[in-house]
Short mmCIF file of C-alpha atoms in Angstrom, two decimals:
data_model
loop_
_atom_site.label_atom_id
_atom_site.label_comp_id
_atom_site.label_asym_id
_atom_site.label_seq_id
_atom_site.Cartn_x
_atom_site.Cartn_y
_atom_site.Cartn_z
CA UNK A 1 91.63 113.14 132.82
CA UNK A 2 95.40 112.75 132.88
CA UNK A 3 95.16 109.16 131.77
CA UNK A 4 92.87 110.13 128.87
CA UNK A 5 95.27 112.89 127.85
CA UNK A 6 98.23 110.49 128.00
CA UNK A 7 96.31 107.94 125.95
CA UNK A 8 95.45 110.59 123.37
CA UNK A 9 99.09 111.63 123.09
CA UNK A 10 100.19 108.02 122.71
CA UNK A 11 97.60 107.42 119.99
CA UNK A 12 98.69 110.54 118.13
CA UNK A 13 102.35 109.52 118.42
CA UNK A 14 101.62 105.97 117.24
CA UNK A 15 99.62 107.15 114.23
CA UNK A 16 102.34 109.68 113.35
CA UNK A 17 105.08 107.04 113.49
CA UNK A 18 103.06 104.57 111.39
CA UNK A 19 102.28 107.22 108.77
CA UNK A 20 105.92 108.29 108.72
CA UNK A 21 107.01 104.71 108.05
CA UNK A 22 104.27 104.26 105.43
CA UNK A 23 105.24 107.37 103.45
CA UNK A 24 109.00 107.22 104.06
CA UNK A 25 109.76 105.32 100.80
CA UNK A 26 107.85 108.01 98.86
CA UNK A 27 109.84 110.75 100.59
CA UNK A 28 113.12 108.96 99.83
CA UNK A 29 112.11 108.50 96.19
CA UNK A 30 111.23 112.21 95.85
CA UNK A 31 114.55 113.17 97.44
CA UNK A 32 116.42 110.81 95.13
CA UNK A 33 114.70 112.12 92.01
CA UNK A 34 115.46 115.70 93.05
CA UNK A 35 119.04 115.44 94.31
CA UNK A 36 120.26 111.99 93.26
CA UNK A 37 121.82 110.65 90.13
CA UNK A 38 120.60 108.04 87.72
CA UNK A 39 122.61 104.99 88.75
CA UNK A 40 121.06 102.09 90.63
CA UNK A 41 124.07 101.95 92.93
CA UNK A 42 123.57 105.58 93.87
CA UNK A 43 119.91 104.91 94.57
CA UNK A 44 120.78 102.02 96.90
CA UNK A 45 123.26 104.20 98.80
CA UNK A 46 120.65 106.97 99.11
CA UNK A 47 118.17 104.37 100.34
CA UNK A 48 120.60 103.13 102.98
CA UNK A 49 121.17 106.70 104.17
CA UNK A 50 117.40 107.19 104.30
CA UNK A 51 117.00 104.01 106.38
CA UNK A 52 119.63 105.23 108.83
CA UNK A 53 117.87 108.59 109.14
CA UNK A 54 114.54 106.89 109.87
CA UNK A 55 116.16 104.71 112.54
CA UNK A 56 117.67 107.80 114.17
CA UNK A 57 114.23 109.46 114.19
CA UNK A 58 112.62 106.41 115.82
CA UNK A 59 115.45 106.08 118.35
CA UNK A 60 114.96 109.73 119.26
CA UNK A 61 111.19 109.34 119.68
CA UNK A 62 111.42 106.19 121.80
CA UNK A 63 114.76 106.87 123.49
CA UNK A 64 113.46 106.47 127.03
CA UNK A 65 111.42 103.33 126.35
CA UNK A 66 114.24 101.66 124.40
CA UNK A 67 116.65 102.28 127.28
CA UNK A 68 114.17 100.71 129.69
CA UNK A 69 113.70 97.71 127.40
CA UNK A 70 117.45 97.26 127.12
CA UNK A 71 117.78 97.25 130.91
CA UNK A 72 115.09 94.56 131.14
CA UNK A 73 117.04 92.48 128.63
CA UNK A 74 120.24 92.86 130.66
CA UNK A 75 118.62 91.91 133.96
CA UNK A 76 118.50 88.27 132.95
CA UNK A 77 120.69 88.27 129.86
CA UNK A 78 121.43 84.55 129.66
CA UNK A 79 117.78 83.51 130.00
CA UNK A 80 116.66 86.13 127.49
CA UNK A 81 119.28 85.05 124.94
CA UNK A 82 118.16 81.45 125.28
CA UNK A 83 114.57 82.60 124.75
CA UNK A 84 115.60 84.48 121.61
CA UNK A 85 117.25 81.32 120.28
CA UNK A 86 114.17 79.25 121.14
CA UNK A 87 111.76 81.66 119.46
CA UNK A 88 114.02 81.88 116.41
CA UNK A 89 113.80 78.12 116.03
CA UNK A 90 110.01 78.28 116.37
CA UNK A 91 109.94 81.07 113.78
CA UNK A 92 111.81 78.90 111.26
CA UNK A 93 109.30 76.09 111.79
CA UNK A 94 106.35 78.51 111.54
CA UNK A 95 107.59 80.02 108.28
CA UNK A 96 108.16 76.60 106.73
CA UNK A 97 104.60 75.52 107.61
CA UNK A 98 103.11 78.77 106.28
CA UNK A 99 104.96 78.51 102.98
CA UNK A 100 103.95 74.87 102.60
CA UNK A 101 100.32 75.91 103.05
CA UNK A 102 100.36 78.69 100.45
CA UNK A 103 102.30 76.48 98.03
CA UNK A 104 99.99 73.48 98.34
CA UNK A 105 96.68 75.35 98.44
CA UNK A 106 97.34 78.48 96.37
CA UNK A 107 100.29 77.19 94.29
CA UNK A 108 102.40 80.26 95.12
CA UNK A 109 106.06 79.31 95.02
CA UNK A 110 107.66 82.65 95.92
CA UNK A 111 106.22 85.78 97.50
CA UNK A 112 106.69 88.91 95.37
CA UNK A 113 108.35 90.87 98.18
CA UNK A 114 110.94 88.13 98.58
CA UNK A 115 111.67 88.10 94.83
CA UNK A 116 112.43 91.83 94.92
CA UNK A 117 114.57 91.58 98.06
CA UNK A 118 116.69 88.69 96.82
CA UNK A 119 117.11 90.33 93.44
CA UNK A 120 118.54 93.41 95.16
CA UNK A 121 120.63 91.22 97.44
CA UNK A 122 122.36 89.56 94.50
CA UNK A 123 123.43 92.96 93.16
CA UNK A 124 124.21 94.73 96.45
CA UNK A 125 124.88 92.05 99.08
CA UNK A 126 126.51 94.30 101.72
CA UNK A 127 123.83 97.00 101.59
CA UNK A 128 121.04 94.44 101.65
CA UNK A 129 122.68 92.47 104.47
CA UNK A 130 122.65 95.63 106.58
CA UNK A 131 119.09 96.39 105.53
CA UNK A 132 117.73 92.91 106.19
CA UNK A 133 119.53 92.19 109.45
CA UNK A 134 119.54 95.62 111.09
CA UNK A 135 117.07 98.06 109.53
CA UNK A 136 114.01 95.87 109.05
CA UNK A 137 114.20 94.07 112.42
CA UNK A 138 114.56 97.30 114.38
CA UNK A 139 112.21 99.56 112.43
CA UNK A 140 109.43 97.06 111.73
CA UNK A 141 109.27 95.88 115.33
CA UNK A 142 109.11 99.47 116.58
CA UNK A 143 106.49 100.50 114.01
CA UNK A 144 104.25 97.44 114.09
CA UNK A 145 104.64 96.46 117.74
CA UNK A 146 105.93 99.28 119.93
CA UNK A 147 103.47 101.83 118.56
CA UNK A 148 100.51 99.48 118.90
CA UNK A 149 101.36 98.05 122.30
CA UNK A 150 101.57 101.48 123.88
CA UNK A 151 97.87 102.07 123.06
CA UNK A 152 96.49 98.51 123.40
CA UNK A 153 96.99 96.99 126.83
CA UNK A 154 95.22 93.67 126.24
CA UNK A 155 97.97 91.29 125.07
CA UNK A 156 95.86 89.22 122.68
CA UNK A 157 94.18 92.19 121.04
CA UNK A 158 97.64 93.72 120.70
CA UNK A 159 99.06 90.56 119.07
CA UNK A 160 96.13 90.18 116.65
CA UNK A 161 95.98 93.88 115.70
CA UNK A 162 99.73 94.15 115.23
CA UNK A 163 99.91 91.00 113.10
CA UNK A 164 96.95 91.84 110.84
CA UNK A 165 98.28 95.34 110.31
CA UNK A 166 101.74 94.03 109.44
CA UNK A 167 100.23 91.51 107.05
CA UNK A 168 98.16 94.20 105.35
CA UNK A 169 101.11 96.55 104.97
CA UNK A 170 102.99 93.96 102.94
CA UNK A 171 100.24 93.89 100.30
CA UNK A 172 99.07 97.51 100.63
CA UNK A 173 100.45 98.45 97.22
CA UNK A 174 99.32 95.30 95.41
CA UNK A 175 96.04 94.32 93.79
CA UNK A 176 93.76 92.77 96.39
CA UNK A 177 93.12 89.17 95.34
CA UNK A 178 92.80 85.83 97.07
CA UNK A 179 96.41 85.05 96.16
CA UNK A 180 97.78 88.30 97.59
CA UNK A 181 95.74 87.75 100.76
CA UNK A 182 97.25 84.25 101.01
CA UNK A 183 100.78 85.69 100.89
CA UNK A 184 100.08 87.63 104.09
CA UNK A 185 99.98 84.37 106.08
CA UNK A 186 103.75 84.16 106.72
CA UNK A 187 103.85 87.84 107.70
CA UNK A 188 100.89 87.54 110.05
CA UNK A 189 102.20 84.35 111.65
CA UNK A 190 105.76 85.62 112.08
CA UNK A 191 104.62 88.93 113.55
CA UNK A 192 102.25 87.12 115.92
CA UNK A 193 105.14 85.07 117.24
CA UNK A 194 107.34 88.15 117.61
CA UNK A 195 104.54 90.09 119.32
CA UNK A 196 103.98 87.16 121.68
CA UNK A 197 107.67 87.17 122.60
CA UNK A 198 107.41 90.91 123.24
CA UNK A 199 104.49 90.32 125.60
CA UNK A 200 106.13 87.37 127.39
CA UNK A 201 109.58 88.93 127.85
CA UNK A 202 108.25 92.48 128.37
CA UNK A 203 111.06 93.98 126.29
CA UNK A 204 111.09 94.97 122.65
CA UNK A 205 114.67 93.73 122.47
CA UNK A 206 113.32 90.16 122.35
CA UNK A 207 111.43 90.41 119.01
CA UNK A 208 114.18 92.62 117.58
CA UNK A 209 116.80 90.01 118.49
CA UNK A 210 114.69 87.16 117.09
CA UNK A 211 114.08 88.92 113.79
CA UNK A 212 117.74 89.95 113.47
CA UNK A 213 118.95 86.40 114.03
CA UNK A 214 116.31 84.86 111.75
CA UNK A 215 116.97 87.30 108.89
CA UNK A 216 120.73 86.88 109.25
CA UNK A 217 120.55 83.08 109.05
CA UNK A 218 118.10 83.11 106.12
CA UNK A 219 120.22 85.70 104.27
CA UNK A 220 123.44 83.73 104.72
CA UNK A 221 121.79 80.44 103.70
CA UNK A 222 120.24 82.07 100.61
CA UNK A 223 123.54 83.70 99.67
CA UNK A 224 125.52 80.46 100.04
#
């Protein structure tokens, strides 16, 4: 009975966190339209503040688990850092292959999400650097991996579920076509690799570190 109650609480918490993340942009937009100004710069600053608030909320919810994961990372720091570097290299290769596939088969040169992100980066490089290298790695890994792993114990079901859900989220607000489905491939593949690293290293700090390093390198290369 206790185990069932704990499972129910974990499911409720996971669903609540996912819904919070899903509707957070709408909440930020409503707050901006009510209390913000009309400048794009002001909107970006409000967005950054909103991202920080969401991270604080997630840190508060998973404070105990994140501390435990950090201790696991520290126990064999050198080995874990080398693993993060290895998985980052694999992630680069995976993303290149995925993009080659969608370009050659579906003739999609650039994913719409990436166009929007890089457009914002050109105008607000510092804010977007913080967003891409800190906010997204931490929040997305917590939302799409931590929440799901705490209710799905089987590693492969966890990896598949987490990856498909992450892929769907990236096209949730777009028209569902064969092309939009094709653009989920890089998201599904990258999340699968990150989820696998989470399972293998048994600490959420591994996928967070991989995604931070990958996004930082890609951002710097794109900027240069």
